[in-house]
């Protein structure tokens, strides 16, 4: 069965620091990968997605992620975080039935 | 813009009650999903549906059932609520053939079972 691992449960950064959140998936075939964000009190929103092509994917709000097939990884990055990036971040892979398989999430706290 | 509406943001029920959580989407999506979200566990799939009157079990279906009588509406039913079903419940929808289409989520229902 497919699975997704997010390495960090809680990350605390100061504003302007660089961010990298780890995500590894288990499936070895063709994968469709997503990063979602959940701001406090809000619904889950799509940050970016990867289906094929350029392994470096750019999303909203300055986020990007790199698909590295040999490492089964899809890490999320942002060069300089802001206080407004405080949220919970979820990595997900599309399952074989159109469902999504989520990681356990990483909470990001950005100190002003 | 896709709108997924969950009928309640907060709900408090008692052990043993039958609980209904309602979800409506306005984009004519074929696929609809129910997840529960718990701290440290992420989102876990309870049930999903590809079409009216169709349903599939997810990873944690025990204690739950679903109903999809109309395309836009997907209901989650807790047959006899228990305290371990206290959680945040999220509904989502996506178009058909959606291996590469993102799901759109509602705001969630925070359910407390006393």
Short mmCIF file of C-alpha atoms in Angstrom, two decimals:
data_model
loop_
_atom_site.label_atom_id
_atom_site.label_comp_id
_atom_site.label_asym_id
_atom_site.label_seq_id
_atom_site.Cartn_x
_atom_site.Cartn_y
_atom_site.Cartn_z
CA UNK A 1 0.00 0.00 0.00
CA UNK A 2 1.12 3.51 -0.71
CA UNK A 3 2.22 5.67 2.17
CA UNK A 4 3.62 9.13 2.78
CA UNK A 5 6.12 10.12 5.46
CA UNK A 6 6.70 13.63 6.67
CA UNK A 7 9.83 13.79 8.76
CA UNK A 8 9.17 16.83 10.88
CA UNK A 9 6.24 17.10 13.24
CA UNK A 10 6.85 20.72 14.24
CA UNK A 11 9.26 23.24 12.75
CA UNK A 12 9.93 26.61 14.33
CA UNK A 13 11.64 29.32 12.29
CA UNK A 14 12.27 33.03 12.48
CA UNK A 15 11.01 35.30 9.72
CA UNK A 16 13.28 35.40 6.65
CA UNK A 17 14.71 31.95 7.41
CA UNK A 18 14.67 29.36 4.63
CA UNK A 19 12.27 26.44 4.84
CA UNK A 20 12.51 22.86 3.71
CA UNK A 21 9.90 20.29 4.73
CA UNK A 22 10.63 16.68 3.96
CA UNK A 23 8.21 14.27 2.29
CA UNK A 24 8.85 10.71 1.15
CA UNK A 25 6.40 8.38 -0.53
CA UNK A 26 6.46 4.64 -0.89
CA UNK A 27 5.08 3.94 -4.35
CA UNK A 28 7.59 3.20 -7.09
CA UNK A 29 5.49 3.73 -10.18
CA UNK A 30 4.02 6.87 -11.70
CA UNK A 31 3.03 9.23 -8.94
CA UNK A 32 0.93 12.33 -8.63
CA UNK A 33 2.07 14.40 -5.66
CA UNK A 34 0.55 17.31 -3.80
CA UNK A 35 1.30 19.73 -1.00
CA UNK A 36 -1.63 21.20 0.88
CA UNK A 37 -1.61 23.91 3.53
CA UNK A 38 -4.06 24.51 6.37
CA UNK A 39 -3.91 27.97 7.94
CA UNK A 40 -5.34 28.26 11.45
CA UNK A 41 -9.12 27.98 11.32
CA UNK A 42 -9.22 27.58 7.55
CA UNK A 43 -9.82 24.75 5.12
CA UNK A 44 -7.09 22.79 3.38
CA UNK A 45 -5.80 24.55 0.29
CA UNK A 46 -3.65 23.28 -2.54
CA UNK A 47 -0.13 24.75 -2.56
CA UNK A 48 1.25 22.89 -5.56
CA UNK A 49 1.09 19.62 -7.44
CA UNK A 50 3.35 17.44 -9.54
CA UNK A 51 2.17 15.07 -12.30
CA UNK A 52 4.99 14.92 -14.83
CA UNK A 53 7.60 17.03 -16.60
CA UNK A 54 9.84 19.51 -14.82
CA UNK A 55 10.62 18.04 -11.39
CA UNK A 56 10.82 21.51 -9.87
CA UNK A 57 7.28 22.68 -9.31
CA UNK A 58 6.34 26.19 -8.34
CA UNK A 59 3.23 26.87 -6.31
CA UNK A 60 1.43 29.76 -4.71
CA UNK A 61 2.90 32.19 -2.18
CA UNK A 62 6.51 31.57 -3.23
CA UNK A 63 6.56 27.86 -2.39
CA UNK A 64 8.23 25.27 -4.59
CA UNK A 65 8.85 21.54 -4.39
CA UNK A 66 11.31 19.23 -6.05
CA UNK A 67 10.42 15.72 -7.16
CA UNK A 68 13.43 13.41 -6.88
CA UNK A 69 12.39 10.01 -8.18
CA UNK A 70 15.55 8.20 -7.07
CA UNK A 71 14.95 9.31 -3.49
CA UNK A 72 11.14 8.93 -3.53
CA UNK A 73 11.04 12.48 -2.23
CA UNK A 74 8.96 15.59 -2.81
CA UNK A 75 10.31 18.21 -0.43
CA UNK A 76 8.68 21.60 -0.02
CA UNK A 77 10.84 24.71 0.04
CA UNK A 78 10.57 28.45 0.48
CA UNK A 79 13.62 30.75 0.47
CA UNK A 80 12.32 33.21 3.05
CA UNK A 81 9.35 32.51 5.31
CA UNK A 82 6.95 35.07 6.71
CA UNK A 83 4.87 35.08 9.86
CA UNK A 84 1.80 34.51 7.67
CA UNK A 85 3.24 31.12 6.60
CA UNK A 86 2.43 29.74 10.05
CA UNK A 87 0.22 26.76 9.24
CA UNK A 88 0.14 23.00 9.00
CA UNK A 89 1.51 21.49 5.79
CA UNK A 90 0.46 18.14 4.36
CA UNK A 91 2.14 16.12 1.65
CA UNK A 92 -0.10 13.71 -0.28
CA UNK A 93 0.11 11.15 -3.07
CA UNK A 94 -2.79 10.18 -5.31
CA UNK A 95 -4.03 6.68 -4.60
CA UNK A 96 -5.04 4.17 -7.24
CA UNK A 97 -8.73 4.95 -6.76
CA UNK A 98 -8.58 8.73 -7.08
CA UNK A 99 -8.26 9.19 -3.34
CA UNK A 100 -5.41 11.01 -1.63
CA UNK A 101 -3.02 9.46 0.86
CA UNK A 102 -1.77 12.06 3.28
CA UNK A 103 1.27 12.32 5.48
CA UNK A 104 0.79 13.15 9.14
CA UNK A 105 1.48 16.82 8.58
CA UNK A 106 4.13 19.29 9.69
CA UNK A 107 3.26 22.28 11.81
CA UNK A 108 5.25 25.36 10.92
CA UNK A 109 5.52 28.20 13.43
CA UNK A 110 7.20 31.38 12.21
CA UNK A 111 8.33 33.84 14.86
CA UNK A 112 8.01 37.50 13.90
CA UNK B 1 -14.45 28.71 -7.51
CA UNK B 2 -15.37 25.34 -6.04
CA UNK B 3 -17.35 25.50 -2.84
CA UNK B 4 -17.62 22.57 -0.49
CA UNK B 5 -19.99 23.31 2.35
CA UNK B 6 -20.23 21.30 5.53
CA UNK B 7 -23.41 21.84 7.46
CA UNK B 8 -21.87 22.49 10.88
CA UNK B 9 -18.54 23.89 12.06
CA UNK B 10 -19.00 22.56 15.60
CA UNK B 11 -21.20 19.76 16.87
CA UNK B 12 -21.60 18.19 20.29
CA UNK B 13 -23.38 14.86 20.64
CA UNK B 14 -23.74 12.15 23.25
CA UNK B 15 -22.44 8.60 23.27
CA UNK B 16 -24.79 6.25 21.48
CA UNK B 17 -26.51 8.90 19.37
CA UNK B 18 -26.83 8.54 15.62
CA UNK B 19 -24.99 11.49 14.09
CA UNK B 20 -25.31 12.89 10.59
CA UNK B 21 -22.64 15.11 9.00
CA UNK B 22 -23.68 16.72 5.74
CA UNK B 23 -21.55 17.94 2.86
CA UNK B 24 -22.62 19.71 -0.32
CA UNK B 25 -20.48 20.71 -3.31
CA UNK B 26 -21.49 23.06 -6.08
CA UNK B 27 -19.18 22.04 -8.94
CA UNK B 28 -20.89 18.90 -10.22
CA UNK B 29 -17.95 16.77 -9.10
CA UNK B 30 -18.36 13.04 -9.34
CA UNK B 31 -15.98 12.14 -6.51
CA UNK B 32 -16.61 12.96 -2.88
CA UNK B 33 -14.62 11.98 0.20
CA UNK B 34 -14.85 11.97 3.97
CA UNK B 35 -11.70 12.20 6.09
CA UNK B 36 -11.05 12.58 9.76
CA UNK B 37 -8.17 14.71 10.96
CA UNK B 38 -6.50 14.03 14.30
CA UNK B 39 -3.38 15.68 15.74
CA UNK B 40 -0.26 13.76 14.82
CA UNK B 41 -2.18 11.38 12.54
CA UNK B 42 -2.88 13.64 9.58
CA UNK B 43 -5.94 12.94 7.44
CA UNK B 44 -7.34 9.45 7.23
CA UNK B 45 -9.88 8.41 4.63
CA UNK B 46 -13.17 7.06 5.99
CA UNK B 47 -15.32 6.58 2.89
CA UNK B 48 -15.51 7.91 -0.64
CA UNK B 49 -17.95 7.86 -3.50
CA UNK B 50 -17.54 7.95 -7.28
CA UNK B 51 -21.15 8.53 -8.15
CA UNK B 52 -24.66 8.64 -6.81
CA UNK B 53 -25.49 5.61 -4.68
CA UNK B 54 -21.92 4.35 -4.94
CA UNK B 55 -19.57 4.12 -1.98
CA UNK B 56 -16.18 2.66 -1.21
CA UNK B 57 -14.54 2.02 2.14
CA UNK B 58 -11.44 3.97 2.97
CA UNK B 59 -8.83 3.15 5.58
CA UNK B 60 -10.97 3.54 8.71
CA UNK B 61 -14.64 2.81 7.88
CA UNK B 62 -15.53 1.03 11.14
CA UNK B 63 -18.34 2.74 13.00
CA UNK B 64 -19.30 4.90 10.02
CA UNK B 65 -21.57 4.69 7.02
CA UNK B 66 -22.32 7.07 4.16
CA UNK B 67 -25.14 8.06 1.89
CA UNK B 68 -25.08 9.64 -1.54
CA UNK B 69 -28.59 10.05 -2.89
CA UNK B 70 -27.79 13.14 -4.96
CA UNK B 71 -24.61 13.99 -6.81
CA UNK B 72 -23.93 17.17 -4.86
CA UNK B 73 -24.51 15.76 -1.39
CA UNK B 74 -22.48 13.23 0.59
CA UNK B 75 -23.49 12.39 4.15
CA UNK B 76 -21.40 10.73 6.81
CA UNK B 77 -23.29 8.78 9.47
CA UNK B 78 -22.01 7.71 12.85
CA UNK B 79 -24.31 4.81 13.62
CA UNK B 80 -23.77 4.89 17.40
CA UNK B 81 -21.38 7.64 18.37
CA UNK B 82 -18.50 6.82 20.69
CA UNK B 83 -15.98 9.06 22.42
CA UNK B 84 -13.17 7.85 20.13
CA UNK B 85 -15.00 9.43 17.24
CA UNK B 86 -14.37 12.89 18.65
CA UNK B 87 -12.43 14.49 15.82
CA UNK B 88 -12.36 17.00 12.99
CA UNK B 89 -14.21 15.68 9.94
CA UNK B 90 -13.34 16.98 6.48
CA UNK B 91 -15.31 16.56 3.29
CA UNK B 92 -13.71 16.93 -0.14
CA UNK B 93 -14.69 16.66 -3.78
CA UNK B 94 -12.90 16.26 -7.11
CA UNK B 95 -13.85 15.70 -10.76
CA UNK B 96 -13.93 12.24 -12.25
CA UNK B 97 -10.77 10.56 -13.55
CA UNK B 98 -9.04 12.63 -10.95
CA UNK B 99 -5.71 10.98 -10.42
CA UNK B 100 -4.13 14.30 -11.16
CA UNK B 101 -6.84 16.67 -10.04
CA UNK B 102 -6.64 18.23 -6.61
CA UNK B 103 -9.39 17.71 -4.11
CA UNK B 104 -11.33 20.69 -2.79
CA UNK B 105 -12.03 20.70 0.91
CA UNK B 106 -14.75 22.06 3.15
CA UNK B 107 -14.05 23.99 6.35
CA UNK B 108 -14.51 20.90 8.50
CA UNK B 109 -16.84 19.88 11.31
CA UNK B 110 -15.34 19.63 14.77
CA UNK B 111 -17.35 16.88 16.43
CA UNK B 112 -17.25 16.22 20.17
CA UNK B 113 -18.83 13.09 21.57
CA UNK B 114 -19.53 13.30 25.31
#
